Tab-separated table of C-alpha atoms in Angstrom:
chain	number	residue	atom	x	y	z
A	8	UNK	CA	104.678	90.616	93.344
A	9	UNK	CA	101.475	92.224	94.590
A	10	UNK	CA	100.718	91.514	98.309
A	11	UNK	CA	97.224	91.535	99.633
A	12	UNK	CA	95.931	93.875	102.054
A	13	UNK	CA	94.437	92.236	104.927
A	14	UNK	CA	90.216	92.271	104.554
A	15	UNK	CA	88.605	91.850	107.685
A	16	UNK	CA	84.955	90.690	106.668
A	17	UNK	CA	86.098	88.879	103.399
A	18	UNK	CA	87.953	85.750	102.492
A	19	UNK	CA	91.151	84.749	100.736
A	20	UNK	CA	94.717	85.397	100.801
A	21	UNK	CA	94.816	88.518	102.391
A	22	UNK	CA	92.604	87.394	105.462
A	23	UNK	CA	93.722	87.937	108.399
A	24	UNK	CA	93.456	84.589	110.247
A	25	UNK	CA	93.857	83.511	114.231
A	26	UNK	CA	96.145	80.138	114.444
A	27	UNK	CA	96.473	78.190	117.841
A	28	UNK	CA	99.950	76.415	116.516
A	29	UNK	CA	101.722	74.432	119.813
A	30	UNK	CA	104.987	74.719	120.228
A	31	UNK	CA	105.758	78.285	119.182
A	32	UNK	CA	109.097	79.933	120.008
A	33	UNK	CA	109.129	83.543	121.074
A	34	UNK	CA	111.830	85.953	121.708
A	35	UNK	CA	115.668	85.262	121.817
A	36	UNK	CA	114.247	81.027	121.476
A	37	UNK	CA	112.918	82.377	117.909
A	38	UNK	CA	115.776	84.536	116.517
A	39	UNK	CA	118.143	81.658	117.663
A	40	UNK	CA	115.950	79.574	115.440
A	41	UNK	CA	116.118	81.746	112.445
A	42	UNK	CA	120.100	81.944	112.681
A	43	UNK	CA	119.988	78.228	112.633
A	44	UNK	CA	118.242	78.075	109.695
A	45	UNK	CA	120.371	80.397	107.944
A	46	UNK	CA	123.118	77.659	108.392
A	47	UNK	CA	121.251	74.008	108.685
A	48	UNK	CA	121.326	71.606	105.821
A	49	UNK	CA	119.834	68.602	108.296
A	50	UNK	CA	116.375	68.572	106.806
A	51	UNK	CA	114.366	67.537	109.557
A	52	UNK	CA	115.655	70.102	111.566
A	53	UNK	CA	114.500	72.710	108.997
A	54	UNK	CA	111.170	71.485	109.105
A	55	UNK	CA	111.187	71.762	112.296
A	56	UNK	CA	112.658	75.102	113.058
A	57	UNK	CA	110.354	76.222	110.073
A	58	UNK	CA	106.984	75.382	112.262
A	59	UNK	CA	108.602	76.378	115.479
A	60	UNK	CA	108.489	80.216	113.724
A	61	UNK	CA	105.625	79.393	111.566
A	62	UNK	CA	103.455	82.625	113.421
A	63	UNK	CA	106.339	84.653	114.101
A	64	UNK	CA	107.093	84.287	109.963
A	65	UNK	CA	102.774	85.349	109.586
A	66	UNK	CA	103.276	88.386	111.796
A	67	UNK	CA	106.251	89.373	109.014
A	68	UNK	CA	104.254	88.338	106.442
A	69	UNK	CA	100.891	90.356	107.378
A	70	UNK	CA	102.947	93.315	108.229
A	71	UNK	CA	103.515	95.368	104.579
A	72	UNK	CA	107.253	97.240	105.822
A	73	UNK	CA	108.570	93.535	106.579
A	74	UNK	CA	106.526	91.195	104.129
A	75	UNK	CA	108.989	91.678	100.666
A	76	UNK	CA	112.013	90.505	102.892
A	77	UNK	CA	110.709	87.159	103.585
A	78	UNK	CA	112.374	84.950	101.594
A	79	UNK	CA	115.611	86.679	103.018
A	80	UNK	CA	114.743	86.069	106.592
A	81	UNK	CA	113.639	82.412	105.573
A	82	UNK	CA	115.852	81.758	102.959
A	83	UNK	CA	115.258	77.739	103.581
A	84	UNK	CA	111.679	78.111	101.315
A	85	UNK	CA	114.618	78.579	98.336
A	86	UNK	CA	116.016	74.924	98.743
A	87	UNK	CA	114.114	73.162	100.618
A	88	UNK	CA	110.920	71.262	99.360
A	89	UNK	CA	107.877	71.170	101.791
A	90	UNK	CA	108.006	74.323	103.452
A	91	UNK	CA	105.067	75.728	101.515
A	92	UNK	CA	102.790	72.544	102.078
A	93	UNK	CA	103.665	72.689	105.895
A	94	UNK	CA	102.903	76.564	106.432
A	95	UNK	CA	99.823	75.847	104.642
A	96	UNK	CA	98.469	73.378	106.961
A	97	UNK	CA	99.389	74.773	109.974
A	98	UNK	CA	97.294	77.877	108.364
A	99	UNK	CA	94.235	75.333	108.202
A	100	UNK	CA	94.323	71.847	109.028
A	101	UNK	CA	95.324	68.278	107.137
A	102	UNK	CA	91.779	68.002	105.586
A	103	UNK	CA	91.746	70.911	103.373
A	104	UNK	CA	95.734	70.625	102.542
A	105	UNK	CA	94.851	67.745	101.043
A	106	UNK	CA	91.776	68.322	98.825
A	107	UNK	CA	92.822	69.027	95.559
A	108	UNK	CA	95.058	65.857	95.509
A	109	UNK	CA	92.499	63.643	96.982
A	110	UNK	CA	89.453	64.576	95.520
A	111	UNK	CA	90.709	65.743	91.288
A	112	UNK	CA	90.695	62.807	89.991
A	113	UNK	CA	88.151	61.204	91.662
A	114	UNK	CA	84.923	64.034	92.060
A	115	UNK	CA	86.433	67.294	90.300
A	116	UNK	CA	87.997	66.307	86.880
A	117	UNK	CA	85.365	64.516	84.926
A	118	UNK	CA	82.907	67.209	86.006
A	119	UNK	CA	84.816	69.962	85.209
A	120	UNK	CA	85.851	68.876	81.669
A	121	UNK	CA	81.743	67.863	81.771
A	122	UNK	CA	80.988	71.681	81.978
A	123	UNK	CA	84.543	72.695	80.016
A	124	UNK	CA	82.262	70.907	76.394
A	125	UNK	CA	79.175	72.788	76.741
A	126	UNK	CA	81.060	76.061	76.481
A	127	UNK	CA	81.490	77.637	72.708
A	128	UNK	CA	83.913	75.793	71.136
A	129	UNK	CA	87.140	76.681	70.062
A	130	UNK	CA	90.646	75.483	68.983
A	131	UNK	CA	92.514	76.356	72.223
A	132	UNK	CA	89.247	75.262	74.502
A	133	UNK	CA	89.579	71.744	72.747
A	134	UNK	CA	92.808	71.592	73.043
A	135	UNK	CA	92.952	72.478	76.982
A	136	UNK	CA	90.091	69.926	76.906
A	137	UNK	CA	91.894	67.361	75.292
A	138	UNK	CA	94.943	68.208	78.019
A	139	UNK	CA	92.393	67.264	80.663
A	140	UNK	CA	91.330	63.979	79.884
A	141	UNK	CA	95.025	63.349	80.071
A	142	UNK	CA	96.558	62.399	83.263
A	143	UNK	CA	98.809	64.905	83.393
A	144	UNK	CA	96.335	67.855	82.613
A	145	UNK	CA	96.455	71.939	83.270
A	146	UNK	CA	94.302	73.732	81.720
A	147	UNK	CA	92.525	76.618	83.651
A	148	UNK	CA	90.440	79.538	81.760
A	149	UNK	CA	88.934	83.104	82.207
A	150	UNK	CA	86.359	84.710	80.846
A	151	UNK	CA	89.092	87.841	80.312
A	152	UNK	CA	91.997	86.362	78.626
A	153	UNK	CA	91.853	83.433	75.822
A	154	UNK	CA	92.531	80.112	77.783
A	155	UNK	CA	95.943	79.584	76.674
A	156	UNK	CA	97.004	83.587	77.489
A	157	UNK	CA	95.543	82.203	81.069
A	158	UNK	CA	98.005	79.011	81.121
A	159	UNK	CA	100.832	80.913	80.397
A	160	UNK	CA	100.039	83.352	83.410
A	161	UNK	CA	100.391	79.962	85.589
A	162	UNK	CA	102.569	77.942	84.111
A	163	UNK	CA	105.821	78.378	82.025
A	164	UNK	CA	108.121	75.913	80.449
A	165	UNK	CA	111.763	76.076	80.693
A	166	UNK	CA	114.452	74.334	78.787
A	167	UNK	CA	116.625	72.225	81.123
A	168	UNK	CA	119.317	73.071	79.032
A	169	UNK	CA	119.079	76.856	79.545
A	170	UNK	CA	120.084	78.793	82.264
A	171	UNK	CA	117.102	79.431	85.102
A	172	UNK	CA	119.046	82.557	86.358
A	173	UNK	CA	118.441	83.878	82.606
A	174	UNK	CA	114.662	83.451	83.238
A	175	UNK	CA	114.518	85.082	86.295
A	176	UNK	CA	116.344	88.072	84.754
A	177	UNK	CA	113.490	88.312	82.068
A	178	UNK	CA	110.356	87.063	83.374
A	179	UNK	CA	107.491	89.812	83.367
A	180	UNK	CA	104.738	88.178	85.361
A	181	UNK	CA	103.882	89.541	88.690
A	182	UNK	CA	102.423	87.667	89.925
A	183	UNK	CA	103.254	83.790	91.620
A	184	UNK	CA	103.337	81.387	88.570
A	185	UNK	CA	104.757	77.829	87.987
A	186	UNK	CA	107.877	77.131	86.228
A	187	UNK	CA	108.360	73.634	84.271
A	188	UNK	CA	111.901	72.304	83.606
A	189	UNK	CA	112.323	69.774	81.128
A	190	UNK	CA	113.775	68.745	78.520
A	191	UNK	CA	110.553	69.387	76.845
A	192	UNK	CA	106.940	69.365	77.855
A	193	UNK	CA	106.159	66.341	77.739
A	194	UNK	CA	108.810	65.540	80.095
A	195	UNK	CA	109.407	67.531	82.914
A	196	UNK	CA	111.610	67.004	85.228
A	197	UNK	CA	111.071	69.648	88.068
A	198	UNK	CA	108.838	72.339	88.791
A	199	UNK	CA	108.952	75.387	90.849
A	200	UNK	CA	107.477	78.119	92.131
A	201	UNK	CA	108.692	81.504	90.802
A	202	UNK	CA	107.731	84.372	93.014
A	203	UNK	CA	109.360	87.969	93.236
A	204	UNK	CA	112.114	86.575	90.787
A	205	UNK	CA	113.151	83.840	92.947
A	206	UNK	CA	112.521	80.168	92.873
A	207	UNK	CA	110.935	77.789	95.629
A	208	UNK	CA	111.397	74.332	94.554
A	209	UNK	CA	108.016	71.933	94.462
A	210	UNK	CA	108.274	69.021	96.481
A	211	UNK	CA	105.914	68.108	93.583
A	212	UNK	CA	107.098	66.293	90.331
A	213	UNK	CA	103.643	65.955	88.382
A	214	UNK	CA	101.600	69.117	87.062
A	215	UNK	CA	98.326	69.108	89.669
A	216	UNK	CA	100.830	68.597	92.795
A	217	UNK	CA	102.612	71.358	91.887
A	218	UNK	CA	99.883	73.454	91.040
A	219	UNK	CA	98.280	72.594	94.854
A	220	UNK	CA	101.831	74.341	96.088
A	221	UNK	CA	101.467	77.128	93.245
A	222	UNK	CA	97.591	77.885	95.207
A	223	UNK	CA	98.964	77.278	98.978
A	224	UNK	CA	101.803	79.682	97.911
A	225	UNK	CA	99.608	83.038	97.622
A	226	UNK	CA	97.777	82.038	101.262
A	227	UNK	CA	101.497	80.930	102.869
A	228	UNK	CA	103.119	84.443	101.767
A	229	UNK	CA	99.563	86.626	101.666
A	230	UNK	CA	99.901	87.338	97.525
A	231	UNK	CA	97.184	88.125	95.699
A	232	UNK	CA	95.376	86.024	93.031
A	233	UNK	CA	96.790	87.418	89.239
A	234	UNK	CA	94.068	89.945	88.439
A	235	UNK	CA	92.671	88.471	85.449
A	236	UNK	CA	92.861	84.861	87.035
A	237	UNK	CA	90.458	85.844	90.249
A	238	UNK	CA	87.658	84.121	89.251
A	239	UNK	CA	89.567	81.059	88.467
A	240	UNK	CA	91.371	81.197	91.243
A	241	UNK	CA	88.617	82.061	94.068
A	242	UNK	CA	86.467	78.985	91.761
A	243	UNK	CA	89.036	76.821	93.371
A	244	UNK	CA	89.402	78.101	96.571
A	245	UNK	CA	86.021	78.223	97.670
A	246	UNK	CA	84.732	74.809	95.763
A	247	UNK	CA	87.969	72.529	95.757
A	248	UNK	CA	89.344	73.250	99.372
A	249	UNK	CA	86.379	74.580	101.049
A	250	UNK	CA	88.452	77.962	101.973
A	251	UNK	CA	85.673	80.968	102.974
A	252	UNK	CA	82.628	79.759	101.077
A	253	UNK	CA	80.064	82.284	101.635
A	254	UNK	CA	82.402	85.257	101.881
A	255	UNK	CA	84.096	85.727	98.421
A	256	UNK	CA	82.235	87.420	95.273
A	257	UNK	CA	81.420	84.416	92.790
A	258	UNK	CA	79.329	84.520	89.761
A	259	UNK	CA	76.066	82.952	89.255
A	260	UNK	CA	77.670	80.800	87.134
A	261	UNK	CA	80.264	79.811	89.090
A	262	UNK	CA	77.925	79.052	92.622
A	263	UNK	CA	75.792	76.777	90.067
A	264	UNK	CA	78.944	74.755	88.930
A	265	UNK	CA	79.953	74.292	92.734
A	266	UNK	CA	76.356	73.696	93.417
A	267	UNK	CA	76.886	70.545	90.338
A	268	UNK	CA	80.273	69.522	91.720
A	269	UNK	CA	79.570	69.741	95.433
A	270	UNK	CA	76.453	67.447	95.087
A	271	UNK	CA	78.337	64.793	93.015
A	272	UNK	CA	81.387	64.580	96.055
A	273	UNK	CA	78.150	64.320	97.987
A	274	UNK	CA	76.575	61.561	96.272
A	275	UNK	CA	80.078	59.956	95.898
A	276	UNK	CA	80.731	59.515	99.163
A	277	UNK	CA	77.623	57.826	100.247
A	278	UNK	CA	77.726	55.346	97.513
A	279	UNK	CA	82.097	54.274	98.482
């Protein structure tokens, strides 16, 4: 995977960020912590070792001769759902965690598949269109890549019946991407989070939950967006959860379509 260098100035993953976390352990409290977690299976007390080190884990993370070893220092983001979610909000607050979830279906999704029909039409546009208006939709695009070459760099489907090891072994993206397990597609069963050929399970069972842990993932372990999905990616950042508007490059066409969506989330809420 490609990690971000930290941009003072700019926005995204690779900002370097100032957290005021309580209850931070330090020293010999924090390395005891990390053994424990190397051992725990009590849940609770993995979440809560997990936040205990949450800014010792970002001062590994940010640093680029201790960042790749991560997931072997915190091996507990390889079994243990939530992990992601929690680093996430402790890196900005409840509110924004929550956006995508909260705010899709109700200000985002109709708007977006609005704009997604007065595009050129083609087969695979339709078809990701068609996706949409279903409740269990995916279907992001670039400008780059043809829509459904830009699916496939986020999500994956894997037979339940085959082994995952045998993915990892020969999966060629770089960069974070989901992976669906199912029977098949229209019935998955459990998705995860396949980073530096390893797995972290989503706490997640349907396709736009997991997708919120897929985005949280590249600010929780500083990755950078997938090269040719940028636009798409910093398109959600910066209009869905409200993460350094102002400070990331954006198209014109993409500060008009926040302009659209923002001012409908606007009108929405004084209307409810």
């Amino acid at each position: 995977m490609t990690l971000t260098g930290l941009s003072p100035g700019r926005g995204g993953p690779g900002f370097q960020r100032s957290f005021i976390v309580e209850e931070q352990l330090d020293g010999d409290a924090c390395h005891e912590a990390i053994s424990l977690l190397k051992h725990t299976t009590d849940t609770s007390l993995i979440l809560q070792k997990m936040r205990e080190t949450f800014q010792h884990r970002q001062k590994l993370i940010n640093d680029p001769d201790k960042s790749t070893d991560i997931l072997t220092i915190f091996p507990r983001f390889l079994d243990t759902k939530g992990l992601v979610n929690q680093d996430f909000t402790l890196m900005f607050n409840d509110e924004i965690s929550t956006r995508l979830l909260q705010k899709w279906d109700p200000v985002f999704r109709s708007n977006v598949i609005k704009e997604a029909k007065l595009l050129t039409s083609t087969a695979e546009l339709r078809q990701l269109v068609e996706s949409a208006e279903c409740p269990s939709e995916r279907g992001p695009k670039n400008p780059k890549i043809s829509a459904s070459d830009a699916v496939e760099k986020l999500v994956v489907f894997h037979k339940s019946c085959r082994s995952l090891e045998e993915h990892l072994r020969s999966q060629q993206n770089q960069q974070p991407y989901l992976l669906a397990v199912g029977r098949q597609k229209s019935s998955i069963e459990s998705f995860y989070i396949c980073m530096d050929k390893r797995l972290i399970p989503c706490r997640a069972n349907r396709s736009l939950g997991a997708f919120d842990e897929l985005f949280k993932a590249h600010f929780v372990f500083n990755v950078s967006y997938d090269g040719v999905l940028v636009n798409f990616y910093t398109f959600l950042q910066t209009t869905v959860y409200n993460i350094d508007m102002g400070k990331m490059k954006e198209s014109p066409r993409a500060r008009d379509m926040r302009a659209k969506l923002l001012n409908q989330e606007i009108l929405l809420t004084t209307l409810s």
